[in-house]
Amino acid sequence: MEKLGIIGCGWLGSHIAERLSDRYEIFVTTTSQSKVEDFNSRGYHTTLVSFPDEISETMVEWEVGSQLDSIIITVPFSGIRGMQVSMKERQENMLKFLGDYSGQLFLMSSTGVYPQDEKEFTEDDQPVKNVDSENFILNKFPQTNILRLAGLMGDQRLLKNYNISNLDMLVNHIHYADICSVVEKMLENQSQSKVYNVVAPINPNKEEVINAQKDLPYVGERTTIGRTISPAKLISELNFEFQYPDPRYFHL
């Protein structure tokens, strides 16, 4: 059985681990002692470690890292909504933790790396070399796959459960189940050095999504003008089919 590591196993990492635990031996990191016990009870191998925003003098290479076939990093390296806030010290801590890892590597990034312009963005519009929160790891580990995730949704993470403004704004969302499927396929393909936008291909506005999730009709006029992120490269190169292509139905 191959060994899979998930660094920063929070909400998304837990879903990925759950999806793959029947085929991979799972190794995770967490910052919470209570989660250590939970993860161990699921049969995962758990390391308690954090990646602070200042250089950690006690940070050492992950003891099991060299044994892992693949590692997925879900620790954030940019500010809220992908704003490019310097996290040099956190980056250095992560690089030290990874050591000289040579296996398959994934970094979970964000579609927040794209400007707030009203246009459709592709991966070529924002090269990794221009994104500090991505480029730092690619410089040392050129095999890294960069997955630019849209707004994470699914389970109780539904738009109807939040106080929402700008209801006419188009959404760029992704259901966690489709992220799991992308990772699963890339693991099987042994993908290396790929950069993909991972976002549902349909972009309704916020009000449409909320009304659908509340089982209410939408009587407004649908706009096609706004900031959207294209998953065309992902669909083409992976021959990928979304289980949840429309954010209006993420609750079903």
PDB file of C-alpha atoms in Angstrom:
ATOM      1  CA  MET A   1       0.000   0.000   0.000  1.00  0.00           C
ATOM      2  CA  GLU A   2       1.388   3.402  -0.972  1.00  0.00           C
ATOM      3  CA  LYS A   3       1.937   6.040   1.697  1.00  0.00           C
ATOM      4  CA  LEU A   4       0.248   9.466   1.471  1.00  0.00           C
ATOM      5  CA  GLY A   5       1.077  12.447   3.659  1.00  0.00           C
ATOM      6  CA  ILE A   6      -1.265  15.391   4.303  1.00  0.00           C
ATOM      7  CA  ILE A   7       0.397  18.398   5.924  1.00  0.00           C
ATOM      8  CA  GLY A   8      -2.148  20.568   7.715  1.00  0.00           C
ATOM      9  CA  CYS A   9      -5.016  18.080   7.839  1.00  0.00           C
ATOM     10  CA  GLY A  10      -7.999  20.349   8.463  1.00  0.00           C
ATOM     11  CA  TRP A  11     -11.461  20.358   6.886  1.00  0.00           C
ATOM     12  CA  LEU A  12     -10.292  19.663   3.329  1.00  0.00           C
ATOM     13  CA  GLY A  13      -7.430  17.366   4.296  1.00  0.00           C
ATOM     14  CA  SER A  14      -9.793  15.236   6.364  1.00  0.00           C
ATOM     15  CA  HIS A  15     -12.094  14.758   3.382  1.00  0.00           C
ATOM     16  CA  ILE A  16      -9.149  13.785   1.173  1.00  0.00           C
ATOM     17  CA  ALA A  17      -7.844  11.335   3.779  1.00  0.00           C
ATOM     18  CA  GLU A  18     -11.269   9.770   4.197  1.00  0.00           C
ATOM     19  CA  ARG A  19     -11.643   9.314   0.418  1.00  0.00           C
ATOM     20  CA  LEU A  20      -8.252   7.665   0.002  1.00  0.00           C
ATOM     21  CA  SER A  21      -7.767   5.746   3.251  1.00  0.00           C
ATOM     22  CA  ASP A  22      -8.859   2.426   1.752  1.00  0.00           C
ATOM     23  CA  ARG A  23      -6.022   2.578  -0.808  1.00  0.00           C
ATOM     24  CA  TYR A  24      -3.291   4.560   0.937  1.00  0.00           C
ATOM     25  CA  GLU A  25      -1.617   4.431   4.310  1.00  0.00           C
ATOM     26  CA  ILE A  26      -2.340   7.918   5.630  1.00  0.00           C
ATOM     27  CA  PHE A  27       0.148  10.150   7.471  1.00  0.00           C
ATOM     28  CA  VAL A  28      -1.115  13.542   8.648  1.00  0.00           C
ATOM     29  CA  THR A  29      -0.011  16.585  10.607  1.00  0.00           C
ATOM     30  CA  THR A  30      -2.192  18.708  12.862  1.00  0.00           C
ATOM     31  CA  THR A  31      -1.750  21.585  15.303  1.00  0.00           C
ATOM     32  CA  SER A  32      -4.349  20.203  17.745  1.00  0.00           C
ATOM     33  CA  GLN A  33      -3.729  17.555  20.382  1.00  0.00           C
ATOM     34  CA  SER A  34      -7.424  16.579  20.349  1.00  0.00           C
ATOM     35  CA  LYS A  35      -7.193  15.896  16.630  1.00  0.00           C
ATOM     36  CA  VAL A  36      -4.193  13.641  17.185  1.00  0.00           C
ATOM     37  CA  GLU A  37      -6.397  11.251  19.114  1.00  0.00           C
ATOM     38  CA  ASP A  38      -9.180  11.507  16.520  1.00  0.00           C
ATOM     39  CA  PHE A  39      -6.868  10.843  13.576  1.00  0.00           C
ATOM     40  CA  ASN A  40      -5.117   7.986  15.334  1.00  0.00           C
ATOM     41  CA  SER A  41      -8.517   6.394  15.994  1.00  0.00           C
ATOM     42  CA  ARG A  42      -9.126   6.430  12.232  1.00  0.00           C
ATOM     43  CA  GLY A  43      -5.904   4.550  11.633  1.00  0.00           C
ATOM     44  CA  TYR A  44      -3.860   7.551  10.463  1.00  0.00           C
ATOM     45  CA  HIS A  45      -0.281   8.171  11.592  1.00  0.00           C
ATOM     46  CA  THR A  46      -0.331  11.630  13.173  1.00  0.00           C
ATOM     47  CA  THR A  47       2.369  14.216  13.835  1.00  0.00           C
ATOM     48  CA  LEU A  48       1.689  17.268  16.019  1.00  0.00           C
ATOM     49  CA  VAL A  49       3.369  20.285  14.413  1.00  0.00           C
ATOM     50  CA  SER A  50       2.593  23.907  13.551  1.00  0.00           C
ATOM     51  CA  PHE A  51       4.055  26.296  10.990  1.00  0.00           C
ATOM     52  CA  PRO A  52       4.250  29.683  12.695  1.00  0.00           C
ATOM     53  CA  ASP A  53       4.767  33.067  11.042  1.00  0.00           C
ATOM     54  CA  GLU A  54       8.185  33.367  12.628  1.00  0.00           C
ATOM     55  CA  ILE A  55      11.206  31.133  12.144  1.00  0.00           C
ATOM     56  CA  SER A  56      10.917  28.053  14.362  1.00  0.00           C
ATOM     57  CA  GLU A  57      14.255  27.089  15.882  1.00  0.00           C
ATOM     58  CA  THR A  58      12.835  23.678  16.780  1.00  0.00           C
ATOM     59  CA  MET A  59      11.519  22.800  13.310  1.00  0.00           C
ATOM     60  CA  VAL A  60      13.020  19.574  11.979  1.00  0.00           C
ATOM     61  CA  GLU A  61      12.478  17.461   8.884  1.00  0.00           C
ATOM     62  CA  TRP A  62       9.365  15.287   8.980  1.00  0.00           C
ATOM     63  CA  GLU A  63      10.629  11.976  10.311  1.00  0.00           C
ATOM     64  CA  VAL A  64       8.454   9.911   7.980  1.00  0.00           C
ATOM     65  CA  GLY A  65       8.739  12.225   4.982  1.00  0.00           C
ATOM     66  CA  SER A  66      11.291  10.206   3.049  1.00  0.00           C
ATOM     67  CA  GLN A  67       9.036   7.135   3.300  1.00  0.00           C
ATOM     68  CA  LEU A  68       6.022   8.826   1.680  1.00  0.00           C
ATOM     69  CA  ASP A  69       5.107   8.331  -1.962  1.00  0.00           C
ATOM     70  CA  SER A  70       3.081  11.566  -2.127  1.00  0.00           C
ATOM     71  CA  ILE A  71       2.534  14.621   0.075  1.00  0.00           C
ATOM     72  CA  ILE A  72      -0.355  17.105  -0.039  1.00  0.00           C
ATOM     73  CA  ILE A  73       0.191  20.509   1.610  1.00  0.00           C
ATOM     74  CA  THR A  74      -2.987  22.310   2.702  1.00  0.00           C
ATOM     75  CA  VAL A  75      -1.320  24.895   4.971  1.00  0.00           C
ATOM     76  CA  PRO A  76      -2.123  28.420   3.641  1.00  0.00           C
ATOM     77  CA  PHE A  77       0.720  30.629   2.421  1.00  0.00           C
ATOM     78  CA  SER A  78      -1.248  33.703   1.386  1.00  0.00           C
ATOM     79  CA  GLY A  79      -3.588  36.087   3.153  1.00  0.00           C
ATOM     80  CA  ILE A  80      -7.373  36.109   3.297  1.00  0.00           C
ATOM     81  CA  ARG A  81      -8.982  35.481  -0.112  1.00  0.00           C
ATOM     82  CA  GLY A  82      -5.573  34.803  -1.617  1.00  0.00           C
ATOM     83  CA  MET A  83      -4.165  38.289  -1.051  1.00  0.00           C
ATOM     84  CA  GLN A  84      -0.405  38.193  -1.421  1.00  0.00           C
ATOM     85  CA  VAL A  85       0.761  38.759   2.153  1.00  0.00           C
ATOM     86  CA  SER A  86       4.374  37.872   2.871  1.00  0.00           C
ATOM     87  CA  MET A  87       4.726  34.662   4.850  1.00  0.00           C
ATOM     88  CA  LYS A  88       8.447  34.114   4.325  1.00  0.00           C
ATOM     89  CA  GLU A  89       9.021  32.652   7.782  1.00  0.00           C
ATOM     90  CA  ARG A  90       6.138  30.184   7.454  1.00  0.00           C
ATOM     91  CA  GLN A  91       7.485  29.214   4.046  1.00  0.00           C
ATOM     92  CA  GLU A  92      10.955  28.581   5.476  1.00  0.00           C
ATOM     93  CA  ASN A  93       9.475  26.422   8.228  1.00  0.00           C
ATOM     94  CA  MET A  94       7.645  24.322   5.629  1.00  0.00           C
ATOM     95  CA  LEU A  95      10.731  23.888   3.452  1.00  0.00           C
ATOM     96  CA  LYS A  96      12.707  22.740   6.488  1.00  0.00           C
ATOM     97  CA  PHE A  97       9.948  20.266   7.410  1.00  0.00           C
ATOM     98  CA  LEU A  98       9.991  18.810   3.874  1.00  0.00           C
ATOM     99  CA  GLY A  99      13.776  18.431   3.851  1.00  0.00           C
ATOM    100  CA  ASP A 100      14.974  16.874   0.582  1.00  0.00           C
ATOM    101  CA  TYR A 101      11.670  15.221  -0.298  1.00  0.00           C
ATOM    102  CA  SER A 102      11.703  13.825  -3.842  1.00  0.00           C
ATOM    103  CA  GLY A 103       8.256  12.239  -4.222  1.00  0.00           C
ATOM    104  CA  GLN A 104       5.020  13.509  -5.715  1.00  0.00           C
ATOM    105  CA  LEU A 105       4.020  16.815  -4.121  1.00  0.00           C
ATOM    106  CA  PHE A 106       0.842  18.911  -4.112  1.00  0.00           C
ATOM    107  CA  LEU A 107       0.356  22.477  -2.883  1.00  0.00           C
ATOM    108  CA  MET A 108      -3.201  23.654  -2.320  1.00  0.00           C
ATOM    109  CA  SER A 109      -3.304  27.270  -3.465  1.00  0.00           C
ATOM    110  CA  SER A 110      -6.234  29.592  -4.191  1.00  0.00           C
ATOM    111  CA  THR A 111      -7.948  31.261  -7.132  1.00  0.00           C
ATOM    112  CA  GLY A 112      -7.458  34.387  -5.017  1.00  0.00           C
ATOM    113  CA  VAL A 113      -4.098  34.732  -6.800  1.00  0.00           C
ATOM    114  CA  TYR A 114      -5.995  36.269  -9.733  1.00  0.00           C
ATOM    115  CA  PRO A 115      -6.919  39.980  -9.804  1.00  0.00           C
ATOM    116  CA  GLN A 116     -10.473  41.147  -9.124  1.00  0.00           C
ATOM    117  CA  ASP A 117     -11.037  42.098 -12.780  1.00  0.00           C
ATOM    118  CA  GLU A 118     -14.250  41.250 -14.621  1.00  0.00           C
ATOM    119  CA  LYS A 119     -12.884  38.666 -17.047  1.00  0.00           C
ATOM    120  CA  GLU A 120     -12.263  34.934 -17.315  1.00  0.00           C
ATOM    121  CA  PHE A 121      -8.872  33.910 -15.956  1.00  0.00           C
ATOM    122  CA  THR A 122      -6.783  30.929 -17.020  1.00  0.00           C
ATOM    123  CA  GLU A 123      -3.614  29.589 -15.429  1.00  0.00           C
ATOM    124  CA  ASP A 124      -1.510  31.468 -17.989  1.00  0.00           C
ATOM    125  CA  ASP A 125      -2.840  34.804 -16.729  1.00  0.00           C
ATOM    126  CA  GLN A 126      -0.901  34.357 -13.472  1.00  0.00           C
ATOM    127  CA  PRO A 127       2.359  32.386 -13.878  1.00  0.00           C
ATOM    128  CA  VAL A 128       3.587  30.671 -10.728  1.00  0.00           C
ATOM    129  CA  LYS A 129       6.827  32.686 -10.840  1.00  0.00           C
ATOM    130  CA  ASN A 130       4.748  35.805 -10.132  1.00  0.00           C
ATOM    131  CA  VAL A 131       3.005  34.273  -7.103  1.00  0.00           C
ATOM    132  CA  ASP A 132       5.212  34.228  -4.013  1.00  0.00           C
ATOM    133  CA  SER A 133       2.872  31.879  -2.121  1.00  0.00           C
ATOM    134  CA  GLU A 134       3.385  29.250  -4.851  1.00  0.00           C
ATOM    135  CA  ASN A 135       6.817  29.994  -6.277  1.00  0.00           C
ATOM    136  CA  PHE A 136       8.689  29.466  -3.003  1.00  0.00           C
ATOM    137  CA  ILE A 137       8.002  25.737  -3.072  1.00  0.00           C
ATOM    138  CA  LEU A 138       8.387  25.247  -6.819  1.00  0.00           C
ATOM    139  CA  ASN A 139      11.879  26.742  -6.621  1.00  0.00           C
ATOM    140  CA  LYS A 140      13.022  23.910  -4.355  1.00  0.00           C
ATOM    141  CA  PHE A 141      10.602  21.201  -5.488  1.00  0.00           C
ATOM    142  CA  PRO A 142      10.004  21.624  -9.248  1.00  0.00           C
ATOM    143  CA  GLN A 143       7.842  18.490  -9.264  1.00  0.00           C
ATOM    144  CA  THR A 144       5.141  20.253  -7.209  1.00  0.00           C
ATOM    145  CA  ASN A 145       1.575  20.274  -8.520  1.00  0.00           C
ATOM    146  CA  ILE A 146      -0.165  23.591  -7.784  1.00  0.00           C
ATOM    147  CA  LEU A 147      -3.947  23.338  -7.351  1.00  0.00           C
ATOM    148  CA  ARG A 148      -5.666  26.742  -7.297  1.00  0.00           C
ATOM    149  CA  LEU A 149      -8.864  26.049  -5.412  1.00  0.00           C
ATOM    150  CA  ALA A 150     -12.017  28.132  -5.692  1.00  0.00           C
ATOM    151  CA  GLY A 151     -14.229  28.794  -2.650  1.00  0.00           C
ATOM    152  CA  LEU A 152     -14.457  25.528  -0.700  1.00  0.00           C
ATOM    153  CA  MET A 153     -18.013  24.250  -0.338  1.00  0.00           C
ATOM    154  CA  GLY A 154     -19.957  21.112   0.594  1.00  0.00           C
ATOM    155  CA  ASP A 155     -21.489  19.587   3.736  1.00  0.00           C
ATOM    156  CA  GLN A 156     -22.498  22.520   5.953  1.00  0.00           C
ATOM    157  CA  ARG A 157     -20.371  24.919   3.932  1.00  0.00           C
ATOM    158  CA  LEU A 158     -23.236  26.276   1.860  1.00  0.00           C
ATOM    159  CA  LEU A 159     -23.768  29.885   0.835  1.00  0.00           C
ATOM    160  CA  LYS A 160     -27.222  29.950   2.452  1.00  0.00           C
ATOM    161  CA  ASN A 161     -25.594  29.470   5.878  1.00  0.00           C
ATOM    162  CA  TYR A 162     -23.618  32.726   5.716  1.00  0.00           C
ATOM    163  CA  ASN A 163     -24.381  36.443   5.809  1.00  0.00           C
ATOM    164  CA  ILE A 164     -23.774  37.359   2.187  1.00  0.00           C
ATOM    165  CA  SER A 165     -23.404  40.722   0.441  1.00  0.00           C
ATOM    166  CA  ASN A 166     -23.120  41.585  -3.271  1.00  0.00           C
ATOM    167  CA  LEU A 167     -25.788  39.063  -4.239  1.00  0.00           C
ATOM    168  CA  ASP A 168     -25.421  39.778  -7.952  1.00  0.00           C
ATOM    169  CA  MET A 169     -21.737  38.768  -7.963  1.00  0.00           C
ATOM    170  CA  LEU A 170     -20.832  35.595  -9.863  1.00  0.00           C
ATOM    171  CA  VAL A 171     -19.406  32.782  -7.732  1.00  0.00           C
ATOM    172  CA  ASN A 172     -16.306  30.686  -8.241  1.00  0.00           C
ATOM    173  CA  HIS A 173     -16.871  27.679  -5.988  1.00  0.00           C
ATOM    174  CA  ILE A 174     -15.764  24.066  -5.790  1.00  0.00           C
ATOM    175  CA  HIS A 175     -17.265  21.104  -3.928  1.00  0.00           C
ATOM    176  CA  TYR A 176     -14.780  19.229  -1.746  1.00  0.00           C
ATOM    177  CA  ALA A 177     -15.786  15.934  -3.430  1.00  0.00           C
ATOM    178  CA  ASP A 178     -14.467  17.206  -6.765  1.00  0.00           C
ATOM    179  CA  ILE A 179     -11.184  18.306  -5.172  1.00  0.00           C
ATOM    180  CA  CYS A 180     -10.836  14.782  -3.801  1.00  0.00           C
ATOM    181  CA  SER A 181     -11.484  13.369  -7.276  1.00  0.00           C
ATOM    182  CA  VAL A 182      -8.869  15.659  -8.868  1.00  0.00           C
ATOM    183  CA  VAL A 183      -6.260  14.595  -6.317  1.00  0.00           C
ATOM    184  CA  GLU A 184      -7.221  10.948  -6.732  1.00  0.00           C
ATOM    185  CA  LYS A 185      -6.790  11.120 -10.500  1.00  0.00           C
ATOM    186  CA  MET A 186      -3.479  12.985 -10.293  1.00  0.00           C
ATOM    187  CA  LEU A 187      -2.146  10.456  -7.803  1.00  0.00           C
ATOM    188  CA  GLU A 188      -3.083   7.635 -10.160  1.00  0.00           C
ATOM    189  CA  ASN A 189      -1.506   9.478 -13.119  1.00  0.00           C
ATOM    190  CA  GLN A 190       1.646  10.308 -11.132  1.00  0.00           C
ATOM    191  CA  SER A 191       1.202  13.904 -12.289  1.00  0.00           C
ATOM    192  CA  GLN A 192       4.170  16.228 -11.853  1.00  0.00           C
ATOM    193  CA  SER A 193       4.633  20.013 -12.152  1.00  0.00           C
ATOM    194  CA  LYS A 194       1.014  20.750 -13.105  1.00  0.00           C
ATOM    195  CA  VAL A 195      -0.874  23.980 -12.376  1.00  0.00           C
ATOM    196  CA  TYR A 196      -4.675  23.705 -12.422  1.00  0.00           C
ATOM    197  CA  ASN A 197      -7.626  25.878 -11.545  1.00  0.00           C
ATOM    198  CA  VAL A 198      -9.949  23.622  -9.552  1.00  0.00           C
ATOM    199  CA  VAL A 199     -13.314  25.366  -9.845  1.00  0.00           C
ATOM    200  CA  ALA A 200     -16.818  24.308 -10.850  1.00  0.00           C
ATOM    201  CA  PRO A 201     -17.433  25.250 -14.520  1.00  0.00           C
ATOM    202  CA  ILE A 202     -20.793  26.970 -13.930  1.00  0.00           C
ATOM    203  CA  ASN A 203     -20.860  30.474 -12.431  1.00  0.00           C
ATOM    204  CA  PRO A 204     -24.300  31.521 -11.143  1.00  0.00           C
ATOM    205  CA  ASN A 205     -24.558  34.598  -8.969  1.00  0.00           C
ATOM    206  CA  LYS A 206     -24.789  34.423  -5.183  1.00  0.00           C
ATOM    207  CA  GLU A 207     -28.521  35.025  -5.068  1.00  0.00           C
ATOM    208  CA  GLU A 208     -29.170  32.164  -7.492  1.00  0.00           C
ATOM    209  CA  VAL A 209     -27.125  29.813  -5.327  1.00  0.00           C
ATOM    210  CA  ILE A 210     -28.786  30.862  -2.075  1.00  0.00           C
ATOM    211  CA  ASN A 211     -32.298  30.635  -3.536  1.00  0.00           C
ATOM    212  CA  ALA A 212     -31.612  27.170  -4.957  1.00  0.00           C
ATOM    213  CA  GLN A 213     -30.278  25.989  -1.597  1.00  0.00           C
ATOM    214  CA  LYS A 214     -33.397  27.368   0.128  1.00  0.00           C
ATOM    215  CA  ASP A 215     -35.652  25.835  -2.544  1.00  0.00           C
ATOM    216  CA  LEU A 216     -36.810  29.285  -3.652  1.00  0.00           C
ATOM    217  CA  PRO A 217     -37.306  30.480  -7.244  1.00  0.00           C
ATOM    218  CA  TYR A 218     -34.886  32.976  -8.778  1.00  0.00           C
ATOM    219  CA  VAL A 219     -36.626  35.751 -10.697  1.00  0.00           C
ATOM    220  CA  GLY A 220     -33.671  38.021 -11.371  1.00  0.00           C
ATOM    221  CA  GLU A 221     -31.888  38.432 -14.682  1.00  0.00           C
ATOM    222  CA  ARG A 222     -28.816  36.227 -15.042  1.00  0.00           C
ATOM    223  CA  THR A 223     -25.651  38.163 -15.781  1.00  0.00           C
ATOM    224  CA  THR A 224     -22.633  36.744 -17.556  1.00  0.00           C
ATOM    225  CA  ILE A 225     -20.403  39.693 -16.699  1.00  0.00           C
ATOM    226  CA  GLY A 226     -17.996  39.208 -13.825  1.00  0.00           C
ATOM    227  CA  ARG A 227     -14.782  37.619 -12.617  1.00  0.00           C
ATOM    228  CA  THR A 228     -14.665  33.923 -13.460  1.00  0.00           C
ATOM    229  CA  ILE A 229     -11.939  31.291 -13.238  1.00  0.00           C
ATOM    230  CA  SER A 230     -11.657  28.730 -16.030  1.00  0.00           C
ATOM    231  CA  PRO A 231     -11.204  24.999 -15.292  1.00  0.00           C
ATOM    232  CA  ALA A 232     -10.763  24.236 -19.023  1.00  0.00           C
ATOM    233  CA  LYS A 233      -7.144  23.093 -18.655  1.00  0.00           C
ATOM    234  CA  LEU A 234      -8.055  20.685 -15.848  1.00  0.00           C
ATOM    235  CA  ILE A 235     -10.977  19.262 -17.827  1.00  0.00           C
ATOM    236  CA  SER A 236      -8.873  18.827 -20.971  1.00  0.00           C
ATOM    237  CA  GLU A 237      -5.654  17.401 -19.538  1.00  0.00           C
ATOM    238  CA  LEU A 238      -7.242  15.098 -16.949  1.00  0.00           C
ATOM    239  CA  ASN A 239     -10.370  14.309 -18.972  1.00  0.00           C
ATOM    240  CA  PHE A 240     -12.120  15.390 -15.796  1.00  0.00           C
ATOM    241  CA  GLU A 241     -15.871  15.323 -15.192  1.00  0.00           C
ATOM    242  CA  PHE A 242     -17.241  17.264 -12.245  1.00  0.00           C
ATOM    243  CA  GLN A 243     -19.613  15.495  -9.877  1.00  0.00           C
ATOM    244  CA  TYR A 244     -20.849  18.948  -8.822  1.00  0.00           C
ATOM    245  CA  PRO A 245     -20.488  21.302 -11.833  1.00  0.00           C
ATOM    246  CA  ASP A 246     -23.150  23.791 -10.599  1.00  0.00           C
ATOM    247  CA  PRO A 247     -22.808  25.516  -7.184  1.00  0.00           C
ATOM    248  CA  ARG A 248     -26.615  25.867  -7.031  1.00  0.00           C
ATOM    249  CA  TYR A 249     -26.826  22.137  -6.329  1.00  0.00           C
ATOM    250  CA  PHE A 250     -23.909  21.590  -3.944  1.00  0.00           C
ATOM    251  CA  HIS A 251     -26.447  20.785  -1.224  1.00  0.00           C
ATOM    252  CA  LEU A 252     -27.933  17.791  -3.073  1.00  0.00           C
TER     253      LEU A 252
END
